[in-house]
Short mmCIF file of C-alpha atoms in Angstrom, two decimals:
data_model
loop_
_atom_site.label_atom_id
_atom_site.label_comp_id
_atom_site.label_asym_id
_atom_site.label_seq_id
_atom_site.Cartn_x
_atom_site.Cartn_y
_atom_site.Cartn_z
CA MET A 1 -31.52 0.83 -25.71
CA SER A 2 -29.13 -1.94 -26.74
CA ARG A 3 -27.58 -4.02 -24.02
CA ASN A 4 -23.82 -3.93 -23.60
CA LYS A 5 -22.59 -7.31 -24.79
CA TYR A 6 -19.19 -6.88 -23.15
CA PRO A 7 -19.69 -5.47 -19.63
CA GLU A 8 -16.29 -6.77 -18.48
CA GLU A 9 -14.58 -4.66 -21.13
CA THR A 10 -16.53 -1.61 -20.04
CA VAL A 11 -15.58 -2.12 -16.40
CA HIS A 12 -11.94 -2.63 -17.40
CA ALA A 13 -11.97 0.60 -19.43
CA ILE A 14 -13.44 2.54 -16.51
CA LEU A 15 -10.89 1.19 -14.04
CA GLU A 16 -7.92 1.77 -16.36
CA ALA A 17 -9.02 5.35 -16.99
CA ALA A 18 -9.56 5.97 -13.28
CA ILE A 19 -6.14 4.54 -12.35
CA HIS A 20 -4.49 6.93 -14.80
CA LEU A 21 -6.52 9.93 -13.64
CA PHE A 22 -6.12 9.23 -9.91
CA ALA A 23 -2.35 8.84 -10.36
CA GLN A 24 -2.15 12.04 -12.41
CA LYS A 25 -4.61 14.31 -10.59
CA GLY A 26 -5.18 12.63 -7.24
CA TYR A 27 -8.48 11.34 -5.90
CA ASP A 28 -9.91 14.72 -4.94
CA GLY A 29 -8.76 16.28 -8.21
CA THR A 30 -10.54 13.68 -10.34
CA SER A 31 -14.24 13.98 -11.11
CA MET A 32 -16.69 11.52 -12.58
CA GLN A 33 -16.82 13.87 -15.58
CA ASP A 34 -13.06 13.35 -16.02
CA ILE A 35 -13.62 9.60 -16.11
CA MET A 36 -16.44 10.02 -18.62
CA ASP A 37 -14.23 12.17 -20.84
CA LYS A 38 -11.32 9.73 -20.59
CA THR A 39 -13.40 6.67 -21.47
CA GLY A 40 -15.84 8.30 -23.87
CA LEU A 41 -18.65 6.62 -21.93
CA SER A 42 -21.89 8.25 -20.91
CA LYS A 43 -22.79 9.03 -17.31
CA GLY A 44 -25.40 6.28 -17.38
CA ALA A 45 -22.91 3.71 -18.66
CA ILE A 46 -20.50 4.42 -15.82
CA TYR A 47 -23.16 4.58 -13.11
CA HIS A 48 -24.57 1.29 -14.38
CA HIS A 49 -21.40 -0.37 -13.06
CA PHE A 50 -20.31 1.95 -10.24
CA SER A 51 -22.46 3.99 -7.88
CA SER A 52 -19.75 6.53 -7.03
CA LYS A 53 -16.17 7.63 -7.49
CA MET A 54 -15.35 6.02 -4.14
CA GLN A 55 -16.66 2.66 -5.34
CA ILE A 56 -14.42 2.91 -8.40
CA PHE A 57 -11.47 3.70 -6.16
CA GLU A 58 -12.25 0.85 -3.76
CA THR A 59 -12.51 -1.57 -6.69
CA ILE A 60 -9.10 -0.43 -7.93
CA CYS A 61 -7.62 -0.85 -4.45
CA ASP A 62 -9.02 -4.37 -4.21
CA GLN A 63 -7.56 -5.23 -7.60
CA LEU A 64 -4.12 -3.83 -6.80
CA SER A 65 -4.21 -5.43 -3.36
CA ARG A 66 -4.73 -8.84 -4.94
CA GLU A 67 -1.69 -8.24 -7.14
CA ASN A 68 0.38 -7.24 -4.12
CA VAL A 69 -0.80 -10.28 -2.15
CA GLN A 70 0.29 -12.59 -4.95
CA ALA A 71 3.78 -11.06 -4.92
CA LEU A 72 4.08 -11.38 -1.13
CA ALA A 73 2.79 -14.95 -1.20
CA GLN A 74 5.65 -15.94 -3.50
CA VAL A 75 8.12 -14.68 -0.90
CA VAL A 76 6.43 -16.49 1.99
CA ARG A 77 6.31 -19.79 0.08
CA ASP A 78 9.92 -19.67 -1.15
CA PRO A 79 11.54 -22.86 0.24
CA HIS A 80 15.09 -21.62 -0.34
CA MET A 81 15.09 -18.51 1.88
CA SER A 82 15.61 -18.31 5.61
CA ALA A 83 13.15 -16.31 7.71
CA PRO A 84 15.41 -13.23 7.94
CA GLN A 85 15.88 -13.30 4.17
CA LYS A 86 12.12 -13.53 3.67
CA MET A 87 11.47 -10.57 5.96
CA LYS A 88 13.82 -8.35 3.96
CA ALA A 89 12.51 -9.70 0.65
CA MET A 90 8.94 -9.01 1.69
CA PHE A 91 9.65 -5.38 2.48
CA ARG A 92 11.67 -4.94 -0.70
CA THR A 93 8.74 -6.35 -2.66
CA ALA A 94 6.27 -4.03 -0.95
CA LEU A 95 8.40 -0.91 -1.37
CA ALA A 96 9.16 -1.75 -5.02
CA ASN A 97 5.46 -2.07 -5.77
CA PRO A 98 4.88 -1.04 -9.43
CA ASN A 99 1.56 0.48 -8.34
CA GLN A 100 3.34 2.91 -6.02
CA ASP A 101 2.62 6.01 -8.13
CA PHE A 102 -1.09 5.37 -7.77
CA PHE A 103 -0.93 4.99 -3.99
CA ILE A 104 1.40 7.96 -3.53
CA SER A 105 -0.87 10.33 -5.44
CA THR A 106 -4.11 9.17 -3.83
CA SER A 107 -3.15 8.36 -0.24
CA PRO A 108 -2.81 11.92 1.16
CA SER A 109 -6.39 12.94 0.41
CA LEU A 110 -7.90 9.54 1.14
CA LEU A 111 -6.17 9.19 4.49
CA LYS A 112 -8.33 12.10 5.62
CA ASN A 113 -11.28 9.73 5.16
CA PRO A 114 -11.80 7.77 8.43
CA ARG A 115 -13.54 4.94 6.58
CA PHE A 116 -10.62 4.48 4.19
CA LEU A 117 -7.99 4.67 6.93
CA ALA A 118 -9.92 2.16 9.07
CA ALA A 119 -10.09 -0.23 6.11
CA GLN A 120 -6.33 0.01 5.57
CA VAL A 121 -5.57 -0.65 9.24
CA ASN A 122 -8.03 -3.54 9.28
CA GLU A 123 -6.26 -5.10 6.28
CA LEU A 124 -2.95 -4.92 8.13
CA TYR A 125 -4.42 -6.75 11.13
CA THR A 126 -6.57 -9.31 9.31
CA ILE A 127 -4.59 -10.12 6.16
CA VAL A 128 -1.02 -8.89 5.91
CA ALA A 129 0.17 -9.51 9.48
CA PRO A 130 -1.38 -12.99 10.01
CA ASP A 131 -0.98 -14.32 6.46
CA PHE A 132 2.47 -13.03 5.55
CA VAL A 133 4.51 -11.66 8.44
CA GLN A 134 3.48 -14.06 11.20
CA PRO A 135 4.31 -17.24 9.21
CA ILE A 136 7.81 -15.89 8.54
CA LEU A 137 8.34 -15.09 12.22
CA GLN A 138 7.12 -18.56 13.15
CA GLN A 139 9.56 -20.04 10.64
CA GLY A 140 12.29 -17.99 12.29
CA MET A 141 11.34 -19.40 15.68
CA GLU A 142 11.47 -22.96 14.36
CA GLU A 143 14.82 -22.58 12.61
CA GLY A 144 16.29 -20.51 15.44
CA SER A 145 17.05 -17.51 13.26
CA ILE A 146 14.55 -15.10 14.86
CA PRO A 147 14.26 -15.32 18.66
CA VAL A 148 10.71 -14.06 19.12
CA GLU A 149 8.15 -15.12 21.74
CA ASN A 150 4.93 -13.61 20.40
CA PRO A 151 4.92 -13.80 16.58
CA LYS A 152 1.29 -12.71 16.20
CA GLU A 153 1.67 -9.52 18.22
CA LEU A 154 5.08 -8.72 16.74
CA ALA A 155 3.73 -9.15 13.20
CA GLU A 156 0.95 -6.66 13.96
CA ALA A 157 3.39 -4.17 15.51
CA ILE A 158 5.76 -4.36 12.53
CA MET A 159 2.92 -3.74 10.09
CA VAL A 160 1.52 -0.75 11.97
CA LEU A 161 4.94 0.84 12.41
CA THR A 162 6.10 0.36 8.82
CA ASN A 163 2.84 1.26 7.11
CA LEU A 164 1.69 4.14 9.33
CA TRP A 165 4.39 5.47 11.64
CA LEU A 166 7.26 5.29 9.12
CA ASN A 167 5.19 6.41 6.16
CA PRO A 168 5.63 10.16 5.40
CA LEU A 169 2.51 10.00 3.26
CA VAL A 170 0.37 9.35 6.32
CA HIS A 171 1.68 12.32 8.29
CA GLU A 172 4.07 14.90 6.88
CA THR A 173 7.67 14.31 7.98
CA ASP A 174 10.80 15.72 6.35
CA GLU A 175 13.68 13.57 5.14
CA ALA A 176 15.70 13.98 8.33
CA GLY A 177 12.70 13.04 10.46
CA THR A 178 11.98 10.00 8.31
CA ARG A 179 15.60 8.84 8.67
CA ARG A 180 15.39 9.23 12.46
CA ARG A 181 12.21 7.18 12.55
CA CYS A 182 13.80 4.49 10.40
CA GLN A 183 16.86 4.43 12.67
CA THR A 184 14.62 4.13 15.72
CA PHE A 185 12.66 1.30 14.11
CA CYS A 186 15.87 -0.52 13.15
CA SER A 187 17.17 -0.22 16.72
CA MET A 188 13.91 -1.64 18.06
CA MET A 189 14.07 -4.59 15.68
CA GLN A 190 17.75 -5.23 16.39
CA GLY A 191 16.91 -5.28 20.08
CA ILE A 192 14.87 -8.43 19.50
CA GLY A 193 17.32 -9.94 17.04
CA ILE A 194 15.75 -8.91 13.73
CA GLU A 195 17.75 -7.15 10.99
CA LEU A 196 14.87 -5.92 8.89
CA MET A 197 15.94 -2.75 7.07
CA ASP A 198 19.18 -1.90 5.31
CA ASP A 199 20.31 1.46 3.91
CA GLU A 200 18.53 0.84 0.61
CA LEU A 201 15.16 0.29 2.30
CA VAL A 202 15.66 3.36 4.49
CA GLU A 203 16.33 5.46 1.39
CA ARG A 204 13.15 4.18 -0.21
CA TYR A 205 11.15 5.48 2.74
CA VAL A 206 13.03 8.78 2.56
CA GLY A 207 12.30 8.90 -1.17
CA TYR A 208 8.59 9.05 -0.39
CA CYS A 209 9.19 12.54 1.04
CA SER A 210 10.41 13.92 -2.29
CA LEU A 211 7.63 12.16 -4.16
CA ARG A 212 5.11 13.62 -1.72
CA ASP A 213 6.58 17.10 -2.10
CA LYS A 214 6.02 16.94 -5.87
CA LEU A 215 2.28 16.55 -5.39
CA PRO A 216 0.02 19.59 -5.95
CA PRO A 217 -0.89 21.46 -2.72
CA SER A 218 -4.39 19.98 -2.79
CA GLN A 219 -2.90 16.49 -2.55
CA GLN A 220 -0.46 17.18 0.28
CA PRO A 221 -1.01 15.30 3.57
CA ALA A 222 -2.21 17.26 6.56
CA GLU A 223 0.39 18.65 8.94
#
């Protein structure tokens, strides 16, 4: 058997095919056979690089996460924005993520997986909150624009609320319920002097409901 001289190209082809299939059919609706058919690769060629469909998915998530981190890092490092401006810009960047179709179509079924959900929560606590949100809150303390006493804990709370509690993909909530949650969150933030979400950001969260409702029944989140 001849050795593949370009393993990186093979891996790239597998990941690109899987991204397309997961976004189109969802994680549960995509089989390894689908990936083989899409790439034209044999079962052995795919399993030479990936031991399972989950490993392919996790590799994609890592890749997309690195892209998202780079975008958020640009906001945090911007020397021309105040802390409140950075907070809004960070959430705009996250909600305008070009990879959103992929996450929307795969999250409902994968959030039923305790291992996957635990990994997402761990990333919020160990990467996003301390590396991106906390530095902005600390900047706000120093410049007097955000009167907060515990930036570490507040950063964690903001991340959990915005990524889990406000997210209708995690637990099914209708548009009215999502708006009420956003209003409640805004009131909480305003109570400590932070104007984090405007009407546009609220509507983006609400928009997730209609995107979720377009998914096939097998990809709907649990009630």
